[in-house]
Short mmCIF file of C-alpha atoms and ligand atoms in Angstrom, two decimals:
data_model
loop_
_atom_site.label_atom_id
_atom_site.label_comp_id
_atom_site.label_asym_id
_atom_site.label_seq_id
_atom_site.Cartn_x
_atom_site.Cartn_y
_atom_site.Cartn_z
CA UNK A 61 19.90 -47.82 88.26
CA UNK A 62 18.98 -47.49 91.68
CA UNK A 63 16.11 -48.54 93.79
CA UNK A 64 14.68 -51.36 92.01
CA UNK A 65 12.19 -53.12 93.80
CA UNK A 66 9.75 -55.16 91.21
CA UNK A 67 11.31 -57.17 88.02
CA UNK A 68 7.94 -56.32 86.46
CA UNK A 69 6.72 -52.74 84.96
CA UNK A 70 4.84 -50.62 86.85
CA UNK A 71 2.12 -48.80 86.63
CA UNK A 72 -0.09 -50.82 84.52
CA UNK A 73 3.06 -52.08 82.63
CA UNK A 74 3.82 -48.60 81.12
CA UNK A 75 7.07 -48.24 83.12
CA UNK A 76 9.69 -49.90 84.13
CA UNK A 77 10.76 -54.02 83.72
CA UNK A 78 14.03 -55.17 84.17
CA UNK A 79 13.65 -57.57 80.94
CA UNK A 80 13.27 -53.79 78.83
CA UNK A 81 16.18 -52.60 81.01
CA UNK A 82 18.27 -55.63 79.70
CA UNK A 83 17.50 -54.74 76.08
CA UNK A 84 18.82 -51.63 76.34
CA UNK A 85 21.88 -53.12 78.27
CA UNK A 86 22.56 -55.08 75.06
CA UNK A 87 22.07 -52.40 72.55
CA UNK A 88 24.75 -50.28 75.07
CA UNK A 89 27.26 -53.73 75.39
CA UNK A 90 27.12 -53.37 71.48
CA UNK A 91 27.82 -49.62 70.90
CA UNK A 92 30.69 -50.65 74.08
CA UNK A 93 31.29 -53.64 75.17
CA UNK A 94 33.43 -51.80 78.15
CA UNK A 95 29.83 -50.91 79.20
CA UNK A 96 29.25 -51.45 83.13
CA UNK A 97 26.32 -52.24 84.72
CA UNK A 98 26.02 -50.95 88.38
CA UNK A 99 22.75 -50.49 90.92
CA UNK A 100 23.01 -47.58 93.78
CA UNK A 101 21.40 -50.21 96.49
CA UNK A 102 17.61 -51.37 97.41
CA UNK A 103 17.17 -53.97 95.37
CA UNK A 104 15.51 -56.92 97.98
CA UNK A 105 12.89 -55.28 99.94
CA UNK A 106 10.07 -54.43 100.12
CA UNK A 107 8.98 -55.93 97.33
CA UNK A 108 5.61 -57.57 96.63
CA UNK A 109 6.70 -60.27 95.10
CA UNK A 110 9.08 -60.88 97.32
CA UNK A 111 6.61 -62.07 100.25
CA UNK A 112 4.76 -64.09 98.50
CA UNK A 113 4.89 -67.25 99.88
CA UNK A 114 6.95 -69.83 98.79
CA UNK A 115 8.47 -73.54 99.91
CA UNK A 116 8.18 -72.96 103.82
CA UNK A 117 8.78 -69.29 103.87
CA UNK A 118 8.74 -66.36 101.32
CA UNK A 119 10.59 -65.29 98.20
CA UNK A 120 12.61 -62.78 99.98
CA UNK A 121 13.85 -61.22 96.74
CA UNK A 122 15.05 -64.36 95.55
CA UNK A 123 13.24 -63.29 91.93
CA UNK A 124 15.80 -60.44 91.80
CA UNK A 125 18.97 -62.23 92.28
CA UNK A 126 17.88 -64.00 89.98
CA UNK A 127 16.91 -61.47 87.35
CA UNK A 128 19.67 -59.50 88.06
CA UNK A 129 22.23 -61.78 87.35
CA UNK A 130 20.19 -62.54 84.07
CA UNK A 131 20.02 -59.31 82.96
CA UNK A 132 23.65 -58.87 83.62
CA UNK A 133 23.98 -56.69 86.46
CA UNK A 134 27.88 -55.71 87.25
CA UNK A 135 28.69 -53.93 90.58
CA UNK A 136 25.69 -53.26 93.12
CA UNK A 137 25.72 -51.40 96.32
CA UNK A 138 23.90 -52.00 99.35
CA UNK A 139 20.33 -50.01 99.99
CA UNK A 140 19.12 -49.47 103.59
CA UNK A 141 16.06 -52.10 102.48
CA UNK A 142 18.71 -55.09 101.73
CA UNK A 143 18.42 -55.32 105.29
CA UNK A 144 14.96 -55.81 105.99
CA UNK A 145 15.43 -59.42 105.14
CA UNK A 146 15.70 -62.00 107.87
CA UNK A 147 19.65 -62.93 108.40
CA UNK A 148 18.99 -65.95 106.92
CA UNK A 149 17.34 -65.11 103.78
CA UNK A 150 20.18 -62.51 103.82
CA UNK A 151 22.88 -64.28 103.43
CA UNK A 152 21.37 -66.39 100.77
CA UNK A 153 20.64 -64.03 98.42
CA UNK A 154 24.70 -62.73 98.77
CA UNK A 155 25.40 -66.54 98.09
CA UNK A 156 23.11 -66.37 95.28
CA UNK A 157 24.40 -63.07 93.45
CA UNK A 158 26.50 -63.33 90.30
CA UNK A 159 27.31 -59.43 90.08
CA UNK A 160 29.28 -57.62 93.03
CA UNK A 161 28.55 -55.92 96.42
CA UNK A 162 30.76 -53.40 96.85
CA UNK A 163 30.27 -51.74 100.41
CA UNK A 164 32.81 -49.39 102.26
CA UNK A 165 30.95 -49.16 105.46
CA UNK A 166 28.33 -52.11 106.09
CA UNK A 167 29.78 -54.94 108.10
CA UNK A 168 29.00 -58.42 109.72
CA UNK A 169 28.16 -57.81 113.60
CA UNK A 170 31.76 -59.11 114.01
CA UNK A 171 32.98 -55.98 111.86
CA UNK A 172 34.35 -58.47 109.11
CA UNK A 173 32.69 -58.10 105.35
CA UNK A 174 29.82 -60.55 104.70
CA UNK A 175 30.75 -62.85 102.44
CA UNK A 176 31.50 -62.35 98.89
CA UNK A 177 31.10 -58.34 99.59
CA UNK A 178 34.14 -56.33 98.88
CA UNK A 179 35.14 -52.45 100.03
CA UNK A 180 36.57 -51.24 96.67
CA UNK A 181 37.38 -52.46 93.39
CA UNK A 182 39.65 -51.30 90.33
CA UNK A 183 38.39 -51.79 86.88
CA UNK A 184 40.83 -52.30 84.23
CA UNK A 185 39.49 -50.61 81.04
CA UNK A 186 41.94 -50.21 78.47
CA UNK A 187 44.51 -48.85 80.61
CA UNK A 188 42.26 -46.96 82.38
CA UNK A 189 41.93 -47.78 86.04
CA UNK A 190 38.42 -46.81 87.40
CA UNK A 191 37.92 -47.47 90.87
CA UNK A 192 34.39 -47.19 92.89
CA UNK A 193 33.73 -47.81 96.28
CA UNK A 194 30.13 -48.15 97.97
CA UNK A 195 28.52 -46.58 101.23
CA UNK A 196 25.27 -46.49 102.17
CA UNK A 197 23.41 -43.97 105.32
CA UNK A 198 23.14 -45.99 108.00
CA UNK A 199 19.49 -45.79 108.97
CA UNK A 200 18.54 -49.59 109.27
CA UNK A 201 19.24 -51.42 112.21
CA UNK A 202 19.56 -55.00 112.67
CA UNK A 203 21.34 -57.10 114.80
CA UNK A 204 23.38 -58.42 111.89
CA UNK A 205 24.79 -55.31 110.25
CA UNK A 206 26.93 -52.54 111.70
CA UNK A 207 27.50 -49.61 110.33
CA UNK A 208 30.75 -46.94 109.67
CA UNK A 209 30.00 -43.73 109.37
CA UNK A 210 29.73 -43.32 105.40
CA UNK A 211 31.33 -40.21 104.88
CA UNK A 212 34.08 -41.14 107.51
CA UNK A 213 34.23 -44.74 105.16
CA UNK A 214 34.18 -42.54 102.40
CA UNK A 215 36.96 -40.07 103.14
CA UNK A 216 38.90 -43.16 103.89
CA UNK A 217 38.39 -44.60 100.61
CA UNK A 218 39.32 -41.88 98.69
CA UNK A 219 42.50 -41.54 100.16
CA UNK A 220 43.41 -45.30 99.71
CA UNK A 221 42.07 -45.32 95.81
CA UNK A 222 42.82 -41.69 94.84
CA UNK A 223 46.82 -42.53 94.46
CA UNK A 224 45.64 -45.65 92.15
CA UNK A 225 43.10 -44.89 89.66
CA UNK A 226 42.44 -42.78 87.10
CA UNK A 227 38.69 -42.24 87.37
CA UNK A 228 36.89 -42.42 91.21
CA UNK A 229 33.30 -42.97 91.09
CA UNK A 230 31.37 -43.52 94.74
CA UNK A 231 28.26 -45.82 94.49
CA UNK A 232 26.24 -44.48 97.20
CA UNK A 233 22.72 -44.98 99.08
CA UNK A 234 22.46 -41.93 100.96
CA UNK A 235 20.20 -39.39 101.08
CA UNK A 236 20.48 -36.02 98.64
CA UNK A 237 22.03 -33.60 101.90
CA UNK A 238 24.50 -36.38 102.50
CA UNK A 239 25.17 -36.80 98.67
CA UNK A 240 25.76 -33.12 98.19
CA UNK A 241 27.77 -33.29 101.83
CA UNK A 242 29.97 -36.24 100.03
CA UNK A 243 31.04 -34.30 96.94
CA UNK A 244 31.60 -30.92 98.80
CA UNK A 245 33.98 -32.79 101.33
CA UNK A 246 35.75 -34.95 98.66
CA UNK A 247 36.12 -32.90 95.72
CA UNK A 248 38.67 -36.01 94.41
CA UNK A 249 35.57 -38.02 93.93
CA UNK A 250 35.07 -37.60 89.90
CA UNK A 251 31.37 -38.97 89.96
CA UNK A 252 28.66 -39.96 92.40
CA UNK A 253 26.16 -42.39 91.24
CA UNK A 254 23.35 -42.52 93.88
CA UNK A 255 20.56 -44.01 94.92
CA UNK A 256 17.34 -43.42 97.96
CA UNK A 257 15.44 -40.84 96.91
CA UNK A 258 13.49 -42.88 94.16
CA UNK A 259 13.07 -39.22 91.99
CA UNK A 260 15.44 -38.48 89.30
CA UNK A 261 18.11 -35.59 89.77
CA UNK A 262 21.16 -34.38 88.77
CA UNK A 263 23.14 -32.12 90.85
CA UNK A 264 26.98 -30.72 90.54
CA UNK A 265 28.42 -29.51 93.78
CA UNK A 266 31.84 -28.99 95.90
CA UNK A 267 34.66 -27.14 94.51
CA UNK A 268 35.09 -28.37 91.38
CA UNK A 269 31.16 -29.44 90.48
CA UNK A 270 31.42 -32.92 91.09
CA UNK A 271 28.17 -34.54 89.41
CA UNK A 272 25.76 -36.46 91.52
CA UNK A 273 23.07 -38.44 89.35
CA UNK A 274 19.87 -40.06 90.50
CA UNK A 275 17.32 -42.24 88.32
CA UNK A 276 13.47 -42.62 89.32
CA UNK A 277 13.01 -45.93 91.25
CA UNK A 278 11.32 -49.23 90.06
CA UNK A 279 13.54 -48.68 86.67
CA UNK A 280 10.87 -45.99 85.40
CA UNK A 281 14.69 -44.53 84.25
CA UNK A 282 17.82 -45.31 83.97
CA UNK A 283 20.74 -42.65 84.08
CA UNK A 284 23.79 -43.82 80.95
CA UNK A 285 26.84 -42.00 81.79
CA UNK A 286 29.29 -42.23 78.83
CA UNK A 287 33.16 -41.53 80.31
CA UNK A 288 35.84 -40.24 78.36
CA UNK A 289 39.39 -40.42 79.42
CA UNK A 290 41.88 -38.35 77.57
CA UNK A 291 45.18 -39.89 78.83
CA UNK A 292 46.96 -36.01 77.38
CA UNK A 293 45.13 -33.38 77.96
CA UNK A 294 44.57 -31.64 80.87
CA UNK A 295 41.27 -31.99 81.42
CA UNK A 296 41.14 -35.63 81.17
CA UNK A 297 37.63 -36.85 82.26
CA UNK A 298 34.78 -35.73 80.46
CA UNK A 299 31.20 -37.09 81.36
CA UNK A 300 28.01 -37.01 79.02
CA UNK A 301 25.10 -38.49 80.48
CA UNK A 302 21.52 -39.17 79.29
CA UNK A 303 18.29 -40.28 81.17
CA UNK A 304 16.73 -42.81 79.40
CA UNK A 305 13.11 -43.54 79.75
CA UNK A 306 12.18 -47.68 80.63
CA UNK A 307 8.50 -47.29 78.56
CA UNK A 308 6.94 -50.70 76.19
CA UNK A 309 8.48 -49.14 73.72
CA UNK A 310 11.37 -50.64 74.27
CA UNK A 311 11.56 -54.72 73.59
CA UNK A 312 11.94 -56.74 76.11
CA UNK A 313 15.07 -59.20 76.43
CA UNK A 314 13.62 -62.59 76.06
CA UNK A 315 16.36 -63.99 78.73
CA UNK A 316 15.67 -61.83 81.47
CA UNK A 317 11.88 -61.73 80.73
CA UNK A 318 12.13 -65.60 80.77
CA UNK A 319 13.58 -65.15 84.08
CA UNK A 320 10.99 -62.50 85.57
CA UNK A 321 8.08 -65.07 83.53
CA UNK A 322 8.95 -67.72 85.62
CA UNK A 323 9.39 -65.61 89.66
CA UNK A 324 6.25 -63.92 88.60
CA UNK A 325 4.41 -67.24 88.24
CA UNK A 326 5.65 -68.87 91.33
CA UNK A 327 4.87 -65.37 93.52
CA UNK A 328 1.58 -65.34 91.88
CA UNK A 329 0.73 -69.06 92.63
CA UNK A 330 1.54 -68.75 96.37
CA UNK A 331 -0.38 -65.30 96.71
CA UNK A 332 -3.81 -67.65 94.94
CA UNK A 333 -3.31 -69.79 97.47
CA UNK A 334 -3.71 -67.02 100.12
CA UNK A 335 -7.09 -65.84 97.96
CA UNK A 336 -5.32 -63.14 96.33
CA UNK A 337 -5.61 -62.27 92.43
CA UNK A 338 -2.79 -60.02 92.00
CA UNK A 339 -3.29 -59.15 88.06
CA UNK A 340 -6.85 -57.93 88.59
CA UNK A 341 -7.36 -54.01 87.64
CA UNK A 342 -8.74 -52.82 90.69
CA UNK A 343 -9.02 -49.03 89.78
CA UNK A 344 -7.87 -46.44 87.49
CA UNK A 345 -6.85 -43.16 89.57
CA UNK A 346 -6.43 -39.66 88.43
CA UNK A 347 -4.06 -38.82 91.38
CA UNK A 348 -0.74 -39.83 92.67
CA UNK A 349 -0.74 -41.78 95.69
CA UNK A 350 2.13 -41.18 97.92
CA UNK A 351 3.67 -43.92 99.89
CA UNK A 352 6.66 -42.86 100.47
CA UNK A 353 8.51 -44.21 103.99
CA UNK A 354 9.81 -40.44 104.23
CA UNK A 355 6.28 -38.81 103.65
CA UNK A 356 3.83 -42.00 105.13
CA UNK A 357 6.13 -42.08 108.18
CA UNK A 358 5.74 -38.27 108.84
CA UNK A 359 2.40 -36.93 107.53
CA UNK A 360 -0.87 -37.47 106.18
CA UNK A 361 -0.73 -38.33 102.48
CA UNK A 362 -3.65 -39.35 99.20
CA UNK A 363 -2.87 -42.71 100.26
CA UNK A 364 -2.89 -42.79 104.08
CA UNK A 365 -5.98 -40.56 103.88
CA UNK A 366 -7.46 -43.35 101.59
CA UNK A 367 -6.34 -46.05 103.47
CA UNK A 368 -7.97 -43.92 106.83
CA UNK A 369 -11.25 -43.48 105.11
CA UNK A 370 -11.25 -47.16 104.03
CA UNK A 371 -11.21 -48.23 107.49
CA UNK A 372 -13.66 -46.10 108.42
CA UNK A 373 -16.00 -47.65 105.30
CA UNK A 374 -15.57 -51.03 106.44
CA UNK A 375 -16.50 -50.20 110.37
CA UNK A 376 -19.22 -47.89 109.70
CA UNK A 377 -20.00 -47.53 113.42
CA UNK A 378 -16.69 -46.49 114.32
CA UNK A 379 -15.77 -42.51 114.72
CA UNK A 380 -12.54 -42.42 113.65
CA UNK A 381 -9.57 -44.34 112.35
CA UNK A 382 -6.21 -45.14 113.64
CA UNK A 383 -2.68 -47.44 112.35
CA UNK A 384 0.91 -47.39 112.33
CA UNK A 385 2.48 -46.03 109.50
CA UNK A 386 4.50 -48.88 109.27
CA UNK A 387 2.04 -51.19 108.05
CA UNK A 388 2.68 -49.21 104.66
CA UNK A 389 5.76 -50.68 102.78
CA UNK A 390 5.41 -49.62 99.47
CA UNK A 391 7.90 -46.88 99.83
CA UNK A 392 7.02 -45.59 95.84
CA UNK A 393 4.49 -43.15 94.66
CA UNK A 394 2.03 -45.19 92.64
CA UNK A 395 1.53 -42.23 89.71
CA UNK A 396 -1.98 -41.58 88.30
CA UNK A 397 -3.34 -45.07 86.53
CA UNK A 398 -4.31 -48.52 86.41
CA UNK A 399 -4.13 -49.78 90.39
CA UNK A 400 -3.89 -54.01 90.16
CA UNK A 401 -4.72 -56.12 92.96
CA UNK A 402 -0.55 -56.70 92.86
CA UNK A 403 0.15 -52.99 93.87
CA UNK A 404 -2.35 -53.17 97.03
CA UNK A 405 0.01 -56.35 98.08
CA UNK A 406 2.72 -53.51 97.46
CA UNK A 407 1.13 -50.88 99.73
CA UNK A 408 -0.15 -53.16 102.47
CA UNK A 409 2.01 -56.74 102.29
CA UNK A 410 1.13 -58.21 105.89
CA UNK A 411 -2.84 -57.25 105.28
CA UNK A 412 -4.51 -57.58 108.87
CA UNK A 413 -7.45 -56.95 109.67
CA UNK A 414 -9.82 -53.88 110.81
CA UNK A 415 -10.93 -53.90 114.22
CA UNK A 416 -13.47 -52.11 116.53
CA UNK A 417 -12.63 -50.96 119.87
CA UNK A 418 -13.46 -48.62 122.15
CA UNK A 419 -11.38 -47.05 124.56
CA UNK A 420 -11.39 -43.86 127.16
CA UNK A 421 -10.98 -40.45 125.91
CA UNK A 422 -8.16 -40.22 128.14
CA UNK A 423 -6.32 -43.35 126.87
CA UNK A 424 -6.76 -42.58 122.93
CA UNK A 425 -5.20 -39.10 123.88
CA UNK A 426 -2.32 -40.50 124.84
CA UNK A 427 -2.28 -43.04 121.92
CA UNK A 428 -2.43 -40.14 119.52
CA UNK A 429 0.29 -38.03 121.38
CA UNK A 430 2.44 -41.19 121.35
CA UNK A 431 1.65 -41.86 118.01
CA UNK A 432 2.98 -38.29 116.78
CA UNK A 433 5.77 -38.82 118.93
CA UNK A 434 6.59 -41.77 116.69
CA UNK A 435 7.60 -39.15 113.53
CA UNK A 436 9.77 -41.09 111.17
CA UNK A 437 9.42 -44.53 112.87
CA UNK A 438 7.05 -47.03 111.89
CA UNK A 439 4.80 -46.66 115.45
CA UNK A 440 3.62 -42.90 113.82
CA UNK A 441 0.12 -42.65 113.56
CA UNK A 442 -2.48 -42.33 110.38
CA UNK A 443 -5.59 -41.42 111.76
CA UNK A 444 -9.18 -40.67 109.58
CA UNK A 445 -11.32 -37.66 111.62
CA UNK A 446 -8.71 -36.85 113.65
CA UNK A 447 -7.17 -32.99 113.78
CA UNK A 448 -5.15 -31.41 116.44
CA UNK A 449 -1.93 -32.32 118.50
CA UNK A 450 1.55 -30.42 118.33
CA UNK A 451 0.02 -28.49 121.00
CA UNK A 452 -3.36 -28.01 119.88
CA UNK A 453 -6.55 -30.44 121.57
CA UNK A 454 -7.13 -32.81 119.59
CA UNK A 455 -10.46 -32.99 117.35
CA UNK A 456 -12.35 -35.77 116.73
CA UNK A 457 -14.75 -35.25 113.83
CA UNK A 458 -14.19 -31.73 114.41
CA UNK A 459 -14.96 -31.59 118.00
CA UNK A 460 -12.74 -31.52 121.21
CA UNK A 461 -11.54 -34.60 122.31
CA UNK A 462 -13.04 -35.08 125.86
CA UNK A 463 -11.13 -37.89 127.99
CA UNK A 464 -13.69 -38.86 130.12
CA UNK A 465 -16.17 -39.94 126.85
CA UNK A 466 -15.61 -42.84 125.22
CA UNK A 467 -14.58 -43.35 121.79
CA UNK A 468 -15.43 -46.46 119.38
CA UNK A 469 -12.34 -46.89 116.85
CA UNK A 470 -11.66 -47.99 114.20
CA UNK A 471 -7.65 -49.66 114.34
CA UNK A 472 -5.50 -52.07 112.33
CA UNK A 473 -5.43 -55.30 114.29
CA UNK A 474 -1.66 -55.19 114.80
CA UNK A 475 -1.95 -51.91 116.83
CA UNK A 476 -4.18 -54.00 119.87
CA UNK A 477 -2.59 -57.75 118.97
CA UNK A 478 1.11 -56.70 118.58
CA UNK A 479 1.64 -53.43 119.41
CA UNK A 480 4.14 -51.01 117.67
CA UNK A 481 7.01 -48.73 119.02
CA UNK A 482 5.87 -47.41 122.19
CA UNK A 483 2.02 -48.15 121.98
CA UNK A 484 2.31 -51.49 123.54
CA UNK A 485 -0.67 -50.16 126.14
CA UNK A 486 -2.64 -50.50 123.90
CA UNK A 487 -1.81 -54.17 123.04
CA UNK A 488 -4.58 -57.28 124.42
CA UNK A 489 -5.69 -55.07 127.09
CA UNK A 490 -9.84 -54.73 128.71
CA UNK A 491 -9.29 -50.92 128.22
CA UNK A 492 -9.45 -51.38 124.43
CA UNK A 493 -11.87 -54.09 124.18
CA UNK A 494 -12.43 -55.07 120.70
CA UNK A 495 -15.98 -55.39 119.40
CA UNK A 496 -16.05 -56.39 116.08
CA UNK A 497 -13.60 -57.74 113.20
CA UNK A 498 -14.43 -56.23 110.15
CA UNK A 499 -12.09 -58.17 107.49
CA UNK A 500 -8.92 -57.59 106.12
CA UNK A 501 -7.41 -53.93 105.68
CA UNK A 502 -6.44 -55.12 101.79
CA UNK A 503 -9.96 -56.09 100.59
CA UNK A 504 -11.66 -52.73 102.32
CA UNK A 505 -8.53 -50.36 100.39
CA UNK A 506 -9.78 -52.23 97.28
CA UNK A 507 -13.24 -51.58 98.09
CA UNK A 508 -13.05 -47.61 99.10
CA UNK A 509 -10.67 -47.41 95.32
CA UNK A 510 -13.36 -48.91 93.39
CA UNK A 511 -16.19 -46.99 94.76
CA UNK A 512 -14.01 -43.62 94.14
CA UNK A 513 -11.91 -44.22 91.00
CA UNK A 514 -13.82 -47.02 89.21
CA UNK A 515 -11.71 -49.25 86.76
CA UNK A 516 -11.22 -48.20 83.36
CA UNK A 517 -10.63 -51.91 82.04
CA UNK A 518 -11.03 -50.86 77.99
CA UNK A 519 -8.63 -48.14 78.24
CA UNK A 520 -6.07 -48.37 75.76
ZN1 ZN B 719 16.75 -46.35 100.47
#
């Protein structure tokens, strides 16, 4: 597996569920009970469960832990997203995990492992030694984590373990290039299980085709790679390997569904208190709606547009809209179905509010050209009416923007109370007064989805 971010199914309980995921674990244990479990990193955050609140702070993926080591996970790698948790919260959830982190190249601040987390490890099966090591791309920065380069960590790996085991595998969380980049530099690595890219793929590359395997995030598959070791032939590894499909029609594993029962009741409890009703069917869409980090972070997508025009609903004076990308954590693509109040928490988990301002001509220009600037970070722009930039005007609603007019916007509270990367300017300032408060950004998404893709609630 790889990229797991809600114990529950998704999209409208079709796909996915780790307690479905277990049963098929068991019916696997049974055919071989050599069977290992392993997880190619993101596994904590972001998760909508896991900021829900709870005891004096939040979840903070707590529910996994627990569900993993229920369902029986083995070896685990870390995912850029572990480390969106708070230190704290962090360390607690290492403390907490029965399975293993196995990381090559993610280290305290101090450049010692954090606890419990090992570089490498050799299985024993039958004889057979099988060794994996773990690295993950080292995009997240936090004050608590430093990073080796993870094909520098990996190279070094694979000359340390080569000598000792019979089969190599490399856990990774990297992205595809750097996957591909991994098994053309290190043809000794026999299999690469990997994680990141949340779609499902399977790829041979380097010299001697070294497979690289993917599943779909969220459990919607899992990839079962069956190994063969022929201790006198030549060719002594041979590798089938079958994606499996996580649907309701498989059972689920009363266990780890206890387990899951129980975090989703608590999450759900402390997002009531906050006037939330996560299992409502808000909308049934016919489209996908793609919140990717890589895609919200970089371009206009179904959902940011929706999101955009949302805003612009719910302040119907304003003339276009405006928020940081980063405000968007879902990091999935919801497919085409049943939207629940749940998955809005999973799109937008801090909420905020809509605000009007108004500001100069000359000072949203500059927002805008900052907020383009931002590509990839969280501080790039999602705007609704807005055209232009990369070297064009910009257009509002089609026309010119002209700096000496000014403009009445429509802007997620964070951008004028907070302030993201490099837009502080336009943080508690008189140049962006703010003239109305128009509610919370979740409620108006829910609104603009119902009015365009009504509910289906008797569908089957
Ligand atoms: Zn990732």
């Amino acid at each position: 597996m790889n990229d797991i971010y809600e114990i529950d199914p998704v999209n409208g309980g079709k796909e996915g569920g780790l307690a479905r995921v277990a049963s098929l674990r068991d019916t696997l244990l049974r055919r071989d009970p050599d069977t290992l479990t392993v997880l190619a990193g993101d596994l904590l955050c972001p998760s909508a469960l896991g900021i829900a609140p709870y005891k004096d702070g939040r979840l903070h993926g707590q529910q996994m832990i627990e569900t993993m080591n229920a369902l029986g996970l083995d070896y685990i790698t870390f995912g850029n997203h572990e480390f969106d948790l708070p230190e704290e919260s962090f360390y607690n959830r290492l403390k907490e995990s029965q399975f293993t982190w196995i990381s090559s190249n993610c280290f305290r601040e101090n450049g010692t492992l954090f606890p419990g987390v090992v570089e490498d490890k050799i299985i024993d099966i039958k004889g057979v030694k099988v060794g994996i090591f773990g690295v993950t791309l080292s995009k997240k920065q936090t004050d608590y984590l430093i990073y080796k380069d993870p094909l520098v960590a990996a190279e070094q790996k694979v000359e340390e373990l080569r000598p000792k085991v019979d089969i190599l595998i490399a856990l990774t969380h990297l992205t595809k290039d750097d996957d591909i980049r991994l098994a053309s530099r290190l043809p000794e690595i026999d299999l690469i299980l990997g994680g990141h890219e949340h779609e499902n793929m399977q790829l041979w590359r380097g010299k001697d085709f070294t497979p690289i395997f993917k599943a779909d995030a969220n459990a919607r598959t899992v990839y079962v790679h069956n190994l063969s070791y022929n201790t006198t032939a030549v060719q002594k590894l041979a590798i089938t390997s079958k994606l499996y499909r996580i649907t309701d029609a498989l059972p689920e594993q009363p266990k780890t569904a206890e387990v899951v029962k129980k975090w989703r009741k608590i999450g759900y409890a402390g997002f009531r208190k906050k006037g939330l009703h996560p299992e409502r069917i808000v909308a049934t869409t016919d489209v996908a709606l793609d919140g990717l980090e890589a895609s919200v972070r970089n371009f206009p997508t179904t959902l940011t547009e929706l999101i955009a025009r949302s805003m612009l609903t719910a302040a119907s004076e304003a003339q276009l809209a405006l928020y940081n990308s980063g405000s968007i954590r879902v990091d999935d693509i919801l497919p085409p179905g049943q939207i629940t109040e749940y998955d809005i928490i999973r799109i937008l988990p801090f909420g905020g509010n809509i605000v009007t301002v108004t500001m100069k001509g000359v000072l949203l220009e500059r927002a805008l050209t900052q907020g383009l600037a931002n590509k990839g970070e969280g501080g790039f722009l999602q705007t609704g009416r807005v055209s232009g930039g990369q070297g064009k005007p910009w257009r509002i609603d089609g026309k010119e923007l002209d700096p000496g007019a000014e403009y009445t916007v429509a802007v997620l509270d964070y951008l004028v109370k907070v302030g993201d990367d490099n837009l502080k300017f336009l943080v508690n300032t008189p140049e962006v007064p703010i003239i109305a408060d128009q509610g919370d950004i979740r409620k108006a998404l829910i609104t603009e989805l119902q009015a365009i893709f009504p509910a289906q609630l008797a569908s089957p």
